CSV table of C-alpha atoms in Angstrom, one decimal:
chain,number,residue,atom,x,y,z
L,1,UNK,CA,110.6,108.6,111.9
L,2,UNK,CA,108.6,110.4,109.2
L,3,UNK,CA,109.1,114.2,109.1
L,4,UNK,CA,106.3,116.6,108.2
L,5,UNK,CA,107.5,116.7,104.6
L,6,UNK,CA,107.2,112.9,104.4
L,7,UNK,CA,110.9,112.3,104.5
L,8,UNK,CA,112.1,109.4,106.7
L,9,UNK,CA,115.0,110.2,109.1
L,10,UNK,CA,116.8,108.2,111.7
L,11,UNK,CA,116.5,109.5,115.3
L,12,UNK,CA,117.7,108.1,118.7
L,13,UNK,CA,115.2,105.9,120.5
L,14,UNK,CA,114.7,105.8,124.3
L,15,UNK,CA,112.3,104.5,126.8
L,16,UNK,CA,111.1,106.0,130.1
L,17,UNK,CA,113.6,106.1,133.0
L,18,UNK,CA,116.6,106.0,130.7
L,19,UNK,CA,119.5,108.5,130.9
L,20,UNK,CA,119.6,110.9,127.9
L,21,UNK,CA,123.2,112.0,127.6
L,22,UNK,CA,125.4,113.3,124.8
L,23,UNK,CA,127.7,116.2,123.7
L,24,UNK,CA,126.9,119.5,122.1
L,25,UNK,CA,129.5,121.2,120.0
L,26,UNK,CA,129.5,124.9,119.1
L,27,UNK,CA,132.0,126.2,116.6
L,28,UNK,CA,132.3,129.8,115.4
L,29,UNK,CA,133.0,130.5,111.7
L,30,UNK,CA,136.7,130.9,110.9
L,31,UNK,CA,138.1,134.1,112.4
L,32,UNK,CA,134.8,135.0,114.2
L,33,UNK,CA,133.7,134.7,117.8
L,34,UNK,CA,130.3,134.1,119.4
L,35,UNK,CA,129.4,136.5,122.1
L,36,UNK,CA,126.6,135.0,124.2
L,37,UNK,CA,124.6,135.4,127.4
L,38,UNK,CA,124.7,131.7,128.3
L,39,UNK,CA,124.2,128.3,126.7
L,40,UNK,CA,121.5,125.8,127.8
L,41,UNK,CA,119.9,122.5,126.7
L,42,UNK,CA,116.3,121.7,127.4
L,43,UNK,CA,114.5,118.3,127.2
L,44,UNK,CA,110.9,118.8,126.1
L,45,UNK,CA,107.9,116.5,125.8
L,46,UNK,CA,105.3,118.3,123.8
L,47,UNK,CA,101.8,117.7,122.5
L,48,UNK,CA,100.6,119.7,119.4
L,49,UNK,CA,97.0,119.8,118.2
L,50,UNK,CA,96.9,120.3,114.4
L,51,UNK,CA,94.0,122.8,114.7
L,52,UNK,CA,96.3,124.8,116.9
L,53,UNK,CA,99.4,124.3,114.9
L,54,UNK,CA,102.6,125.8,116.3
L,55,UNK,CA,101.3,125.9,119.8
L,56,UNK,CA,103.0,123.2,121.9
L,57,UNK,CA,101.8,122.0,125.3
L,58,UNK,CA,104.8,121.0,127.3
L,59,UNK,CA,104.1,118.0,129.7
L,60,UNK,CA,107.8,117.5,130.4
L,61,UNK,CA,110.4,120.3,130.6
L,62,UNK,CA,113.9,119.8,132.0
L,63,UNK,CA,116.8,122.2,131.6
L,64,UNK,CA,120.6,122.1,132.0
L,65,UNK,CA,122.7,125.3,132.0
L,66,UNK,CA,125.8,124.5,130.0
L,67,UNK,CA,127.8,127.8,130.0
L,68,UNK,CA,127.8,131.2,131.7
L,69,UNK,CA,127.8,134.4,129.6
L,70,UNK,CA,131.1,134.9,127.6
L,71,UNK,CA,132.8,134.5,124.2
L,72,UNK,CA,133.5,131.4,122.2
L,73,UNK,CA,136.6,131.7,119.9
L,74,UNK,CA,137.0,128.1,118.8
L,75,UNK,CA,135.0,124.8,118.8
L,76,UNK,CA,133.7,124.1,122.3
L,77,UNK,CA,132.1,120.9,123.4
L,78,UNK,CA,129.6,120.6,126.3
L,79,UNK,CA,128.7,117.2,127.7
L,80,UNK,CA,125.2,117.0,129.1
L,81,UNK,CA,123.0,114.4,130.9
L,82,UNK,CA,119.4,114.1,131.9
L,83,UNK,CA,119.3,111.1,134.2
L,84,UNK,CA,116.4,108.6,134.6
L,85,UNK,CA,114.0,110.8,132.7
L,86,UNK,CA,110.3,110.2,133.3
L,87,UNK,CA,108.8,109.9,129.8
L,88,UNK,CA,105.4,108.3,130.4
L,89,UNK,CA,104.0,108.7,126.9
L,90,UNK,CA,105.1,107.3,123.6
L,91,UNK,CA,106.0,109.4,120.6
L,92,UNK,CA,102.8,109.5,118.5
L,93,UNK,CA,101.9,111.1,115.1
L,94,UNK,CA,98.2,111.0,114.3
L,95,UNK,CA,95.6,112.6,112.1
L,96,UNK,CA,94.9,115.6,114.4
L,97,UNK,CA,97.6,115.4,117.1
L,98,UNK,CA,101.2,114.6,117.6
L,99,UNK,CA,103.3,113.9,120.7
L,100,UNK,CA,107.0,114.5,120.3
L,101,UNK,CA,110.2,114.7,122.4
L,102,UNK,CA,113.0,117.1,121.5
L,103,UNK,CA,116.3,118.4,122.8
L,104,UNK,CA,116.5,122.2,122.4
L,105,UNK,CA,119.8,124.0,122.5
L,106,UNK,CA,119.7,127.8,123.0
L,107,UNK,CA,122.7,130.1,122.7
L,108,UNK,CA,121.4,133.4,124.1
L,109,UNK,CA,122.5,136.6,122.5
L,110,UNK,CA,121.5,140.2,122.8
L,111,UNK,CA,121.8,141.2,119.2
L,112,UNK,CA,121.0,139.1,116.1
L,113,UNK,CA,118.7,136.9,118.0
L,114,UNK,CA,119.4,133.7,119.9
L,115,UNK,CA,120.7,130.6,118.2
L,116,UNK,CA,118.3,127.7,118.6
L,117,UNK,CA,118.7,124.1,117.4
L,118,UNK,CA,116.4,121.1,117.9
L,119,UNK,CA,117.1,117.4,117.9
L,120,UNK,CA,114.1,115.0,117.8
L,121,UNK,CA,114.2,111.7,119.6
L,122,UNK,CA,111.6,108.9,119.9
L,123,UNK,CA,110.2,107.2,123.0
L,124,UNK,CA,108.7,103.7,123.1
L,125,UNK,CA,107.5,102.2,126.3
L,126,UNK,CA,107.0,98.4,126.8
L,127,UNK,CA,104.4,96.5,128.8
L,128,UNK,CA,104.5,93.1,130.3
L,129,UNK,CA,101.8,90.7,129.1
L,130,UNK,CA,98.6,91.4,131.0
L,131,UNK,CA,97.8,89.2,133.9
L,132,UNK,CA,94.1,89.0,133.0
L,133,UNK,CA,93.3,88.7,129.3
L,134,UNK,CA,89.7,87.5,128.8
L,135,UNK,CA,88.3,86.3,125.5
L,136,UNK,CA,85.6,88.3,123.8
L,137,UNK,CA,82.3,86.4,123.2
L,138,UNK,CA,79.2,88.1,121.7
L,139,UNK,CA,76.0,87.2,120.1
L,140,UNK,CA,74.5,89.5,117.5
L,141,UNK,CA,71.5,89.2,115.4
L,142,UNK,CA,68.5,90.7,113.6
L,143,UNK,CA,65.3,89.2,114.9
L,144,UNK,CA,64.2,86.1,112.9
L,145,UNK,CA,66.7,86.9,110.1
L,146,UNK,CA,70.2,86.4,111.3
L,147,UNK,CA,71.8,85.2,114.5
L,148,UNK,CA,75.6,84.8,114.8
L,149,UNK,CA,77.9,84.2,117.7
L,150,UNK,CA,81.5,85.4,117.5
L,151,UNK,CA,84.5,84.8,119.7
L,152,UNK,CA,88.0,86.3,119.8
L,153,UNK,CA,90.7,84.5,121.8
L,154,UNK,CA,91.5,87.6,123.9
L,155,UNK,CA,90.8,91.3,124.4
L,156,UNK,CA,94.4,92.5,124.7
L,157,UNK,CA,96.9,92.1,121.9
L,158,UNK,CA,100.6,93.1,121.4
L,159,UNK,CA,101.7,94.7,118.2
L,160,UNK,CA,103.0,91.5,116.6
L,161,UNK,CA,100.1,89.3,117.9
L,162,UNK,CA,97.6,87.2,116.0
L,163,UNK,CA,93.9,87.6,116.4
L,164,UNK,CA,92.4,84.1,116.5
L,165,UNK,CA,88.7,83.5,116.7
L,166,UNK,CA,85.6,82.0,115.1
L,167,UNK,CA,82.2,83.0,113.9
L,168,UNK,CA,79.3,80.6,114.2
L,169,UNK,CA,76.1,81.0,112.3
L,170,UNK,CA,73.1,80.0,114.4
L,171,UNK,CA,70.4,81.4,112.0
L,172,UNK,CA,70.7,82.6,108.4
L,173,UNK,CA,67.6,83.8,106.6
L,174,UNK,CA,69.1,86.6,104.6
L,175,UNK,CA,71.5,86.1,101.7
L,176,UNK,CA,75.0,87.1,102.9
L,177,UNK,CA,77.3,88.0,100.1
L,178,UNK,CA,80.6,88.5,102.0
L,179,UNK,CA,82.0,89.1,105.5
L,180,UNK,CA,85.0,91.2,106.5
L,181,UNK,CA,86.9,91.9,109.7
L,182,UNK,CA,88.3,95.4,110.0
L,183,UNK,CA,90.7,97.0,112.4
L,184,UNK,CA,89.8,100.6,113.1
L,185,UNK,CA,91.7,103.3,114.9
L,186,UNK,CA,89.7,106.0,116.6
L,187,UNK,CA,91.6,109.1,117.6
L,188,UNK,CA,89.8,111.6,119.8
L,189,UNK,CA,91.3,115.0,120.6
L,190,UNK,CA,90.1,117.9,122.8
L,191,UNK,CA,87.4,117.5,125.4
L,192,UNK,CA,83.7,118.4,126.0
L,193,UNK,CA,82.1,120.2,123.2
L,194,UNK,CA,85.4,120.6,121.4
L,195,UNK,CA,86.0,116.8,121.1
L,196,UNK,CA,87.0,115.8,117.6
L,197,UNK,CA,87.0,112.1,116.6
L,198,UNK,CA,88.7,110.7,113.6
L,199,UNK,CA,88.2,107.0,112.6
L,200,UNK,CA,90.6,105.2,110.2
L,201,UNK,CA,90.2,101.7,108.8
L,202,UNK,CA,93.7,100.3,109.0
L,203,UNK,CA,93.0,96.7,107.9
L,204,UNK,CA,90.3,95.0,106.0
L,205,UNK,CA,90.4,91.2,106.0
L,206,UNK,CA,88.0,89.0,104.1
L,207,UNK,CA,86.6,86.2,106.2
L,208,UNK,CA,84.1,84.8,103.9
L,209,UNK,CA,82.9,85.1,100.3
L,210,UNK,CA,79.6,83.6,99.6
L,211,UNK,CA,76.5,82.6,101.6
L,212,UNK,CA,76.9,80.8,104.9
L,213,UNK,CA,74.5,78.1,106.1
L,214,UNK,CA,73.1,77.5,109.5
L,215,UNK,CA,75.6,75.7,111.7
L,216,UNK,CA,78.6,76.9,109.7
L,217,UNK,CA,81.7,78.0,111.6
L,218,UNK,CA,84.2,80.4,110.1
L,219,UNK,CA,87.7,80.6,111.5
L,220,UNK,CA,89.5,83.9,112.1
L,221,UNK,CA,93.3,84.3,112.0
L,222,UNK,CA,94.5,87.9,111.5
L,223,UNK,CA,98.1,88.8,111.9
L,224,UNK,CA,98.7,92.3,113.3
L,225,UNK,CA,102.4,92.7,112.3
L,226,UNK,CA,101.8,93.9,108.7
L,227,UNK,CA,99.8,96.9,109.9
L,228,UNK,CA,101.0,100.2,111.2
L,229,UNK,CA,99.5,100.1,114.7
L,230,UNK,CA,100.4,101.9,117.9
L,231,UNK,CA,99.6,100.9,121.4
L,232,UNK,CA,96.3,102.1,122.8
L,233,UNK,CA,96.6,105.5,124.3
L,234,UNK,CA,94.0,106.4,127.0
L,235,UNK,CA,93.5,110.0,127.9
L,236,UNK,CA,97.1,111.2,127.3
L,237,UNK,CA,97.5,114.3,129.5
L,238,UNK,CA,93.8,115.0,129.1
L,239,UNK,CA,94.6,115.9,125.5
L,240,UNK,CA,93.9,112.9,123.3
L,241,UNK,CA,93.1,109.2,123.2
L,242,UNK,CA,93.8,106.4,120.6
L,243,UNK,CA,91.6,103.3,120.7
L,244,UNK,CA,91.3,100.3,118.5
L,245,UNK,CA,88.3,98.3,117.4
L,246,UNK,CA,87.6,95.1,115.6
L,247,UNK,CA,84.6,95.7,113.3
L,248,UNK,CA,82.8,92.7,111.9
L,249,UNK,CA,81.0,93.6,108.6
L,250,UNK,CA,78.4,91.5,106.8
L,251,UNK,CA,77.1,92.5,103.4
L,252,UNK,CA,73.9,91.0,102.0
L,253,UNK,CA,73.0,90.7,98.3
L,254,UNK,CA,71.2,94.0,98.3
L,255,UNK,CA,74.4,95.6,99.6
L,256,UNK,CA,73.0,96.3,103.1
L,257,UNK,CA,75.7,96.3,105.7
L,258,UNK,CA,75.5,94.9,109.1
L,259,UNK,CA,78.3,95.4,111.6
L,260,UNK,CA,79.3,94.8,115.2
L,261,UNK,CA,82.2,96.7,116.7
L,262,UNK,CA,84.3,95.6,119.7
L,263,UNK,CA,87.1,97.5,121.4
L,264,UNK,CA,90.5,95.7,121.9
L,265,UNK,CA,93.6,96.9,123.7
L,266,UNK,CA,96.9,97.0,122.0
L,267,UNK,CA,100.2,97.2,123.9
L,268,UNK,CA,103.9,97.0,123.1
L,269,UNK,CA,105.6,93.9,124.2
L,270,UNK,CA,109.4,94.1,124.9
L,271,UNK,CA,110.3,92.4,121.6
L,272,UNK,CA,107.7,94.1,119.4
């Protein structure tokens, strides 16, 4: 997992309904004791909007009391367990929003402030292959200039899938210079008048270089595994959505761009 300073760190990985269990050890400095008003561990699922940085919205909050008020003279270890935890959303780090899961340990004290420690963990949730997965077929054109038909083999893809399709030129009266297929991610945060949309182009794949002729068919075979995709997230806790689009871009010799965008759904298959 990438931290805010860009450093990569290893963190535990879970999925929804798993038990999250472990041990927490507290050790005073040599010859010292810790006076406390109780020790607790919390499991938090949080959403943070970057325009409101530092303000976390908790959508999951569980707590276990580990110790009653008292003194700790030597290393003390507390086992803890949160069983079959409902974690419906995946960990996500985007342009304007992040969703994270943390364990937060608090040693409450009257003086000197409480001692608080955090441990991040990640959540990934898996989906079975969809029972209905229709192909995408569309015709696009500019009247009397250009008429193309394109087809993608399905509308829902897993993260390691391959997009297979074809583009068929029915009418070509403008000089096409090249044609690309882009994968775009659209992250929308907030709601109503405060909605903020950020679009990133994650992949740009050249389908054709040069002018097509009428009747020509161009094959598409785009592997998704090299790209850093996430599953599609729809209206996560009324805070944000992440959607993916295939964008077909044609450029003519005068550098005019023609494009057609189509939403696809991305999901995480058990082995991806």
